[in-house]
Amino acid sequence: MPKDYYSVLGVQKGASEEDIKKAYRKAAHQHHPDKGGDQEKFKEVNEAYQVLGNREKKQQYDQYGQTFEDAGRNGGGAGGFGGNPFGNQGFDVNFEDLGGFGDIFSQFFGGGGGGRSRTSARERNRGSDLQIDMLISFKEMVFGAKREVSLNRNRTCTRCKGNLAEPGTKIVTCGTCKGSGVVRQQVRTILGTMVQEAECSDCHGEGKKAEAKCKECHGEGRTRQLETLVIKIPAGIENGTRIRIAGEGDAPKFGGSVGDLYIAVSVKEDKQFARQGFNIHTETHVPFVTAVLGGITNVNTVDGETEFEIPKGTQPGAEFRIIEKGIKHGATDRRGDQILKVLVDVPKKVSKRQEELLREFEEAGKKKGFFG
Ligand SMILES: [Zn+2]
Ligand SMILES: [Zn+2]
């Protein structure tokens, strides 16, 4: 179940933009880990504000109970590590909204702090984002779907958990760079010999390294892994939507944060059903006698065939609403309607007898003043 972002921030549904912002600042102060707050709670608060503080995402959330960007997230995922204190949740913190918090935050993100002035590969690296194109049927769009996909990706090494060290070995100061993370190289140029600084290739800029490299990944921190993921496609998804699943992309070499997986969803066109908002438009043909006198006709809905009563005197092109046979609204139980357009079939040929009856019908109408 998606979290209730409103209760995370302690505001009512329908709270103003300003109130949401205020509530966020208050909660962020309260739970800030640097002030002894709970980091999990802090993460939740930020996640909630990511959605409620963004007009477009808030609207999606209010309507579908989730945002499409994080729709398929199946919780967990491989552990992120390194510079990002929020792990692999994959959201950004809006510094501006935090008012006077800037300084604390830059420390939090490793911007301040003494010692090494360079960033290590782990702090800098981020694995590639991956994308899968997925074609779903109209009915899968209507009701939502679960699809399994197999991915052969670079994932965080399970033996060393991505810290590059053989489990049980000591982490020691790197001998090559003496803990500075950089090595100096003399380079000859036309201007003479110059000294260049480069990242130490033994410790990848960290200044320390394991005594023995992990046997599984040979110190790369990642291995190729074939996995099957279950992708949840929310009901009512629009054709062309990209779903982001944070932390399900590639893991980078030598540690760092894991990339995201994107699912680009296309919805197949359907011969009978057409979408308009959450309603489904269909057409049905009825003989002109049914249009005049009324009668039962069979109609296809996305739930299967159903009987529909055409009322007396139905005009060509008349539209009727079949309640709740439309598209599901995301995670809620609400559904749109089916709009049924009635096309009246006029016979191209009639028998002698039918013609006589129609003439008679016309005469009778004239006498009663029904026509003309
Ligand atoms: Zn490993
Ligand atoms: Zn080194």
Tab-separated table of C-alpha atoms and ligand atoms in Angstrom:
chain	number	residue	atom	x	y	z
A	1	MET	CA	0.000	0.000	0.000
A	2	PRO	CA	1.295	3.476	-0.767
A	3	LYS	CA	1.999	5.566	2.302
A	4	ASP	CA	-0.403	8.274	3.356
A	5	TYR	CA	1.784	11.274	2.685
A	6	TYR	CA	-0.705	13.632	4.281
A	7	SER	CA	-0.509	11.928	7.657
A	8	VAL	CA	3.303	11.698	7.371
A	9	LEU	CA	3.370	15.506	7.220
A	10	GLY	CA	0.491	15.818	9.686
A	11	VAL	CA	-1.796	17.841	7.409
A	12	GLN	CA	-5.342	17.327	6.211
A	13	LYS	CA	-6.079	16.325	2.652
A	14	GLY	CA	-6.894	19.557	0.885
A	15	ALA	CA	-4.352	21.583	2.895
A	16	SER	CA	-2.994	24.627	1.059
A	17	GLU	CA	0.427	24.694	-0.614
A	18	GLU	CA	1.612	27.055	2.102
A	19	ASP	CA	0.391	24.793	4.927
A	20	ILE	CA	2.049	21.761	3.368
A	21	LYS	CA	5.317	23.650	3.095
A	22	LYS	CA	5.082	24.799	6.723
A	23	ALA	CA	4.278	21.310	7.946
A	24	TYR	CA	7.208	19.935	5.968
A	25	ARG	CA	9.670	22.447	7.473
A	26	LYS	CA	8.448	21.697	10.949
A	27	ALA	CA	8.673	17.930	10.460
A	28	ALA	CA	12.096	18.185	8.774
A	29	HIS	CA	13.407	20.185	11.758
A	30	GLN	CA	11.905	17.737	14.193
A	31	HIS	CA	13.291	14.595	12.579
A	32	HIS	CA	16.589	15.924	11.286
A	33	PRO	CA	19.252	13.285	12.048
A	34	ASP	CA	21.795	15.976	12.955
A	35	LYS	CA	19.451	17.055	15.712
A	36	GLY	CA	19.056	13.570	17.068
A	37	GLY	CA	15.986	12.781	14.979
A	38	ASP	CA	15.080	9.470	13.436
A	39	GLN	CA	16.626	9.077	9.990
A	40	GLU	CA	13.849	6.779	8.727
A	41	LYS	CA	11.226	9.299	9.757
A	42	PHE	CA	13.245	12.065	8.140
A	43	LYS	CA	13.354	10.089	4.918
A	44	GLU	CA	9.604	9.576	5.014
A	45	VAL	CA	8.962	13.255	5.569
A	46	ASN	CA	11.133	14.153	2.605
A	47	GLU	CA	9.506	11.550	0.428
A	48	ALA	CA	6.068	12.884	1.350
A	49	TYR	CA	7.097	16.422	0.498
A	50	GLN	CA	8.620	15.320	-2.786
A	51	VAL	CA	5.089	14.439	-3.814
A	52	LEU	CA	2.843	16.884	-1.949
A	53	GLY	CA	5.154	19.821	-2.585
A	54	ASN	CA	5.008	19.237	-6.338
A	55	ARG	CA	1.804	20.291	-8.028
A	56	GLU	CA	1.854	17.660	-10.752
A	57	LYS	CA	2.824	14.769	-8.484
A	58	LYS	CA	0.343	15.867	-5.830
A	59	GLN	CA	-2.427	15.778	-8.389
A	60	GLN	CA	-1.440	12.250	-9.475
A	61	TYR	CA	-1.239	11.176	-5.864
A	62	ASP	CA	-4.661	12.640	-5.018
A	63	GLN	CA	-6.182	10.960	-8.019
A	64	TYR	CA	-4.441	7.590	-8.117
A	65	GLY	CA	-3.063	7.208	-4.611
A	66	GLN	CA	0.467	7.130	-6.023
A	67	THR	CA	2.650	8.968	-8.472
A	68	PHE	CA	3.521	7.316	-11.732
A	69	GLU	CA	7.168	8.031	-11.331
A	70	ASP	CA	7.460	5.637	-8.441
A	71	ALA	CA	4.543	3.436	-9.300
A	72	GLY	CA	6.282	0.130	-9.852
A	73	ARG	CA	8.539	0.401	-6.842
A	74	ASN	CA	8.408	-2.928	-5.107
A	75	GLY	CA	10.132	-1.846	-1.945
A	76	GLY	CA	13.615	-2.901	-0.909
A	77	GLY	CA	15.897	-3.246	-3.870
A	78	ALA	CA	19.631	-3.463	-3.542
A	79	GLY	CA	21.161	-1.351	-0.829
A	80	GLY	CA	22.632	1.918	-1.922
A	81	PHE	CA	25.648	3.257	-0.113
A	82	GLY	CA	28.212	5.943	-0.321
A	83	GLY	CA	27.591	9.662	-0.421
A	84	ASN	CA	23.822	9.626	-0.423
A	85	PRO	CA	22.548	9.318	3.160
A	86	PHE	CA	19.090	8.425	1.900
A	87	GLY	CA	20.256	5.173	0.345
A	88	ASN	CA	18.686	4.334	-2.969
A	89	GLN	CA	15.305	5.949	-2.468
A	90	GLY	CA	16.137	8.169	-5.381
A	91	PHE	CA	14.537	11.438	-4.404
A	92	ASP	CA	15.936	14.896	-4.161
A	93	VAL	CA	15.712	17.295	-1.314
A	94	ASN	CA	14.664	20.771	-2.223
A	95	PHE	CA	17.239	22.954	-0.505
A	96	GLU	CA	15.341	26.128	-1.149
A	97	ASP	CA	12.317	24.905	0.761
A	98	LEU	CA	14.414	24.163	3.779
A	99	GLY	CA	15.148	27.811	4.394
A	100	GLY	CA	18.094	28.124	6.786
A	101	PHE	CA	18.996	24.481	6.562
A	102	GLY	CA	21.452	24.822	3.702
A	103	ASP	CA	24.595	24.529	5.797
A	104	ILE	CA	23.560	21.490	7.703
A	105	PHE	CA	22.562	19.871	4.472
A	106	SER	CA	25.757	20.497	2.620
A	107	GLN	CA	27.592	18.793	5.479
A	108	PHE	CA	25.149	15.999	5.412
A	109	PHE	CA	25.859	15.416	1.749
A	110	GLY	CA	29.587	15.384	2.296
A	111	GLY	CA	30.101	18.836	0.852
A	112	GLY	CA	31.871	20.192	3.934
A	113	GLY	CA	34.226	18.322	6.212
A	114	GLY	CA	37.993	18.409	6.188
A	115	GLY	CA	40.490	15.779	5.039
A	116	ARG	CA	40.377	14.741	1.420
A	117	SER	CA	39.333	17.526	-0.869
A	118	ARG	CA	38.594	15.214	-3.806
A	119	THR	CA	35.652	12.905	-4.033
A	120	SER	CA	36.250	9.198	-4.295
A	121	ALA	CA	34.849	7.076	-7.093
A	122	ARG	CA	32.238	5.779	-4.669
A	123	GLU	CA	31.010	9.263	-3.811
A	124	ARG	CA	30.945	10.313	-7.425
A	125	ASN	CA	29.731	7.266	-9.255
A	126	ARG	CA	26.205	6.442	-10.147
A	127	GLY	CA	25.175	3.385	-12.131
A	128	SER	CA	23.386	3.755	-15.448
A	129	ASP	CA	19.651	4.119	-15.635
A	130	LEU	CA	18.027	1.338	-17.631
A	131	GLN	CA	14.870	1.420	-19.689
A	132	ILE	CA	12.463	-1.276	-20.766
A	133	ASP	CA	9.735	-0.648	-23.341
A	134	MET	CA	6.507	-2.384	-22.477
A	135	LEU	CA	3.422	-2.745	-24.654
A	136	ILE	CA	0.239	-3.498	-22.723
A	137	SER	CA	-3.265	-4.278	-23.950
A	138	PHE	CA	-6.190	-1.916	-23.517
A	139	LYS	CA	-7.676	-4.219	-20.881
A	140	GLU	CA	-4.399	-4.325	-18.920
A	141	MET	CA	-4.526	-0.531	-18.936
A	142	VAL	CA	-8.139	-0.591	-17.685
A	143	PHE	CA	-7.526	-2.919	-14.752
A	144	GLY	CA	-3.787	-2.560	-14.107
A	145	ALA	CA	-1.329	-5.386	-14.682
A	146	LYS	CA	1.625	-7.258	-13.296
A	147	ARG	CA	4.380	-8.215	-15.703
A	148	GLU	CA	7.521	-10.214	-15.098
A	149	VAL	CA	10.687	-9.023	-16.754
A	150	SER	CA	14.092	-10.671	-16.760
A	151	LEU	CA	17.034	-8.361	-16.520
A	152	ASN	CA	20.715	-9.080	-16.827
A	153	ARG	CA	22.223	-6.141	-14.985
A	154	ASN	CA	25.302	-5.068	-13.097
A	155	ARG	CA	24.194	-5.361	-9.501
A	156	THR	CA	25.881	-4.737	-6.183
A	157	CYS	CA	28.070	-7.734	-5.344
A	158	THR	CA	26.265	-9.898	-2.815
A	159	ARG	CA	29.487	-11.249	-1.293
A	160	CYS	CA	31.071	-7.935	-0.286
A	161	LYS	CA	27.832	-5.895	-0.361
A	162	GLY	CA	29.629	-3.554	-2.681
A	163	ASN	CA	32.461	-2.516	-0.377
A	164	LEU	CA	35.009	-4.325	-2.599
A	165	ALA	CA	36.625	-6.161	0.355
A	166	GLU	CA	36.798	-9.895	0.878
A	167	PRO	CA	34.556	-10.448	3.914
A	168	GLY	CA	36.611	-10.599	7.117
A	169	THR	CA	39.582	-8.651	5.797
A	170	LYS	CA	40.830	-5.496	7.403
A	171	ILE	CA	40.441	-2.081	5.828
A	172	VAL	CA	43.822	-0.371	5.856
A	173	THR	CA	45.279	2.942	4.735
A	174	CYS	CA	46.177	2.746	1.072
A	175	GLY	CA	49.925	2.351	0.675
A	176	THR	CA	50.015	3.733	-2.828
A	177	CYS	CA	48.634	7.173	-1.996
A	178	LYS	CA	49.357	7.110	1.756
A	179	GLY	CA	45.721	7.779	2.455
A	180	SER	CA	45.368	10.929	0.372
A	181	GLY	CA	43.360	9.277	-2.395
A	182	VAL	CA	45.516	10.954	-5.038
A	183	VAL	CA	48.812	10.155	-6.671
A	184	ARG	CA	51.204	12.633	-8.258
A	185	GLN	CA	52.671	11.861	-11.609
A	186	GLN	CA	55.466	13.674	-13.377
A	187	VAL	CA	54.510	14.477	-16.910
A	188	ARG	CA	56.891	15.823	-19.510
A	189	THR	CA	55.476	18.669	-21.579
A	190	ILE	CA	57.049	21.179	-23.914
A	191	LEU	CA	57.079	23.601	-20.990
A	192	GLY	CA	59.120	21.194	-18.931
A	193	THR	CA	58.247	18.588	-16.345
A	194	MET	CA	54.926	19.099	-14.608
A	195	VAL	CA	53.274	17.346	-11.716
A	196	GLN	CA	49.788	16.090	-12.283
A	197	GLU	CA	47.390	14.789	-9.678
A	198	ALA	CA	45.271	11.768	-10.448
A	199	GLU	CA	42.909	9.591	-8.524
A	200	CYS	CA	44.710	6.687	-6.899
A	201	SER	CA	43.766	3.616	-8.883
A	202	ASP	CA	44.374	1.294	-5.945
A	203	CYS	CA	41.792	2.767	-3.580
A	204	HIS	CA	39.711	4.691	-6.155
A	205	GLY	CA	40.230	7.911	-4.248
A	206	GLU	CA	39.113	6.688	-0.842
A	207	GLY	CA	42.515	6.683	0.832
A	208	LYS	CA	41.840	3.283	2.359
A	209	LYS	CA	41.257	-0.127	0.923
A	210	ALA	CA	40.731	-3.752	1.826
A	211	GLU	CA	43.696	-5.979	2.504
A	212	ALA	CA	42.187	-8.504	0.133
A	213	LYS	CA	39.797	-7.855	-2.740
A	214	CYS	CA	36.442	-9.614	-2.778
A	215	LYS	CA	36.784	-12.960	-4.545
A	216	GLU	CA	33.405	-12.745	-6.186
A	217	CYS	CA	33.653	-9.354	-7.919
A	218	HIS	CA	37.470	-9.054	-7.884
A	219	GLY	CA	37.190	-5.726	-6.131
A	220	GLU	CA	34.762	-4.133	-8.572
A	221	GLY	CA	31.875	-4.115	-6.120
A	222	ARG	CA	29.425	-5.375	-8.712
A	223	THR	CA	28.643	-8.528	-10.642
A	224	ARG	CA	26.421	-9.368	-13.585
A	225	GLN	CA	23.180	-10.785	-12.209
A	226	LEU	CA	20.157	-12.206	-13.975
A	227	GLU	CA	16.999	-11.457	-12.061
A	228	THR	CA	13.280	-11.473	-12.659
A	229	LEU	CA	11.332	-8.474	-11.461
A	230	VAL	CA	7.597	-8.155	-11.115
A	231	ILE	CA	6.542	-4.816	-12.560
A	232	LYS	CA	3.250	-3.383	-11.392
A	233	ILE	CA	1.470	-1.290	-13.987
A	234	PRO	CA	-1.149	0.873	-12.292
A	235	ALA	CA	-4.671	0.884	-13.710
A	236	GLY	CA	-5.498	3.902	-15.812
A	237	ILE	CA	-1.931	4.554	-16.948
A	238	GLU	CA	-1.674	6.929	-19.892
A	239	ASN	CA	-0.058	5.775	-23.106
A	240	GLY	CA	3.571	6.951	-23.137
A	241	THR	CA	4.012	7.133	-19.346
A	242	ARG	CA	7.448	6.307	-17.964
A	243	ILE	CA	7.429	4.554	-14.612
A	244	ARG	CA	10.556	5.022	-12.539
A	245	ILE	CA	11.662	2.271	-10.204
A	246	ALA	CA	14.365	3.748	-8.020
A	247	GLY	CA	17.512	1.679	-7.457
A	248	GLU	CA	16.683	-1.049	-10.001
A	249	GLY	CA	19.166	0.122	-12.604
A	250	ASP	CA	22.859	-0.705	-12.955
A	251	ALA	CA	25.303	-0.653	-10.042
A	252	PRO	CA	28.469	1.341	-10.827
A	253	LYS	CA	32.019	0.007	-10.731
A	254	PHE	CA	33.897	0.467	-7.420
A	255	GLY	CA	30.769	1.322	-5.425
A	256	GLY	CA	28.416	4.276	-5.517
A	257	SER	CA	24.716	4.783	-5.953
A	258	VAL	CA	22.660	2.450	-8.102
A	259	GLY	CA	20.843	3.796	-11.165
A	260	ASP	CA	17.103	3.649	-11.732
A	261	LEU	CA	14.971	1.486	-13.965
A	262	TYR	CA	12.415	3.105	-16.256
A	263	ILE	CA	9.467	1.285	-17.764
A	264	ALA	CA	8.177	3.084	-20.851
A	265	VAL	CA	4.570	1.962	-21.190
A	266	SER	CA	2.641	2.002	-24.460
A	267	VAL	CA	-1.015	1.009	-24.596
A	268	LYS	CA	-2.211	-0.950	-27.642
A	269	GLU	CA	-5.129	0.523	-29.496
A	270	ASP	CA	-8.297	-1.497	-29.297
A	271	LYS	CA	-10.781	-2.092	-32.115
A	272	GLN	CA	-13.871	-1.700	-29.931
A	273	PHE	CA	-12.820	0.462	-27.022
A	274	ALA	CA	-11.485	4.001	-27.063
A	275	ARG	CA	-10.304	5.948	-24.069
A	276	GLN	CA	-11.417	9.411	-23.042
A	277	GLY	CA	-10.237	10.316	-19.565
A	278	PHE	CA	-11.470	7.445	-17.422
A	279	ASN	CA	-14.430	6.716	-19.689
A	280	ILE	CA	-14.520	4.145	-22.465
A	281	HIS	CA	-16.292	5.013	-25.685
A	282	THR	CA	-17.947	2.276	-27.750
A	283	GLU	CA	-20.503	2.010	-30.509
A	284	THR	CA	-23.284	-0.444	-31.066
A	285	HIS	CA	-25.485	-1.059	-34.098
A	286	VAL	CA	-29.228	-1.601	-33.690
A	287	PRO	CA	-31.921	-2.216	-36.349
A	288	PHE	CA	-34.131	0.809	-36.924
A	289	VAL	CA	-37.135	-1.062	-35.551
A	290	THR	CA	-35.337	-1.460	-32.206
A	291	ALA	CA	-34.500	2.242	-32.233
A	292	VAL	CA	-38.158	3.075	-32.769
A	293	LEU	CA	-39.788	0.529	-30.499
A	294	GLY	CA	-36.983	-0.055	-27.968
A	295	GLY	CA	-35.516	-3.443	-27.099
A	296	ILE	CA	-32.684	-5.381	-25.573
A	297	THR	CA	-29.313	-5.503	-27.338
A	298	ASN	CA	-26.039	-7.199	-26.401
A	299	VAL	CA	-23.174	-4.831	-25.718
A	300	ASN	CA	-19.468	-5.562	-25.186
A	301	THR	CA	-17.877	-4.036	-22.108
A	302	VAL	CA	-14.331	-4.547	-20.822
A	303	ASP	CA	-15.906	-6.886	-18.229
A	304	GLY	CA	-17.560	-9.007	-20.926
A	305	GLU	CA	-20.855	-9.007	-22.782
A	306	THR	CA	-23.889	-7.446	-21.121
A	307	GLU	CA	-27.497	-6.749	-22.074
A	308	PHE	CA	-28.510	-3.162	-22.570
A	309	GLU	CA	-31.996	-1.820	-22.980
A	310	ILE	CA	-32.393	0.583	-25.870
A	311	PRO	CA	-35.237	2.917	-24.955
A	312	LYS	CA	-38.139	3.622	-27.304
A	313	GLY	CA	-37.530	6.408	-29.792
A	314	THR	CA	-33.720	6.297	-29.627
A	315	GLN	CA	-32.212	8.717	-32.145
A	316	PRO	CA	-29.253	7.813	-34.385
A	317	GLY	CA	-26.015	8.781	-32.601
A	318	ALA	CA	-27.667	8.923	-29.170
A	319	GLU	CA	-25.233	8.248	-26.321
A	320	PHE	CA	-25.951	6.250	-23.204
A	321	ARG	CA	-23.894	5.854	-20.101
A	322	ILE	CA	-23.194	2.418	-18.631
A	323	ILE	CA	-22.139	3.218	-15.090
A	324	GLU	CA	-18.773	1.959	-13.802
A	325	LYS	CA	-17.737	-0.039	-16.848
A	326	GLY	CA	-14.908	2.375	-17.546
A	327	ILE	CA	-11.256	2.599	-16.507
A	328	LYS	CA	-10.114	2.020	-12.935
A	329	HIS	CA	-8.655	5.015	-11.126
A	330	GLY	CA	-5.199	3.814	-10.087
A	331	ALA	CA	-5.161	2.105	-6.715
A	332	THR	CA	-8.704	3.146	-5.797
A	333	ASP	CA	-11.871	1.182	-6.476
A	334	ARG	CA	-13.442	3.956	-8.497
A	335	ARG	CA	-14.122	3.447	-12.172
A	336	GLY	CA	-15.171	5.614	-15.041
A	337	ASP	CA	-18.199	4.824	-17.214
A	338	GLN	CA	-18.760	3.329	-20.630
A	339	ILE	CA	-20.292	5.713	-23.122
A	340	LEU	CA	-22.330	3.780	-25.638
A	341	LYS	CA	-23.161	5.438	-28.934
A	342	VAL	CA	-26.113	3.919	-30.792
A	343	LEU	CA	-25.843	3.639	-34.555
A	344	VAL	CA	-29.158	2.920	-36.235
A	345	ASP	CA	-29.043	0.543	-39.190
A	346	VAL	CA	-31.430	1.380	-41.975
A	347	PRO	CA	-32.198	-1.576	-44.285
A	348	LYS	CA	-30.822	-1.072	-47.787
A	349	LYS	CA	-33.353	-3.438	-49.295
A	350	VAL	CA	-36.876	-4.364	-48.193
A	351	SER	CA	-39.246	-7.050	-49.440
A	352	LYS	CA	-42.546	-6.243	-51.151
A	353	ARG	CA	-44.377	-7.082	-47.940
A	354	GLN	CA	-42.098	-4.899	-45.807
A	355	GLU	CA	-42.577	-2.016	-48.214
A	356	GLU	CA	-46.386	-2.365	-47.965
A	357	LEU	CA	-46.152	-2.356	-44.181
A	358	LEU	CA	-43.955	0.707	-44.175
A	359	ARG	CA	-46.340	2.572	-46.489
A	360	GLU	CA	-49.147	1.613	-44.175
A	361	PHE	CA	-47.049	2.752	-41.212
A	362	GLU	CA	-46.468	6.086	-42.912
A	363	GLU	CA	-50.166	6.587	-43.685
A	364	ALA	CA	-51.130	5.728	-40.137
A	365	GLY	CA	-48.616	8.235	-38.877
A	366	LYS	CA	-49.994	10.981	-41.127
A	367	LYS	CA	-53.546	10.395	-39.907
A	368	LYS	CA	-52.404	10.641	-36.311
A	369	GLY	CA	-50.283	13.653	-37.128
A	370	PHE	CA	-47.063	11.907	-36.096
A	371	PHE	CA	-45.097	12.988	-39.152
A	372	GLY	CA	-44.776	16.199	-41.033
B	1	ZN	ZN	32.393	-8.346	-4.088
B	2	ZN	ZN	45.179	5.011	-2.728
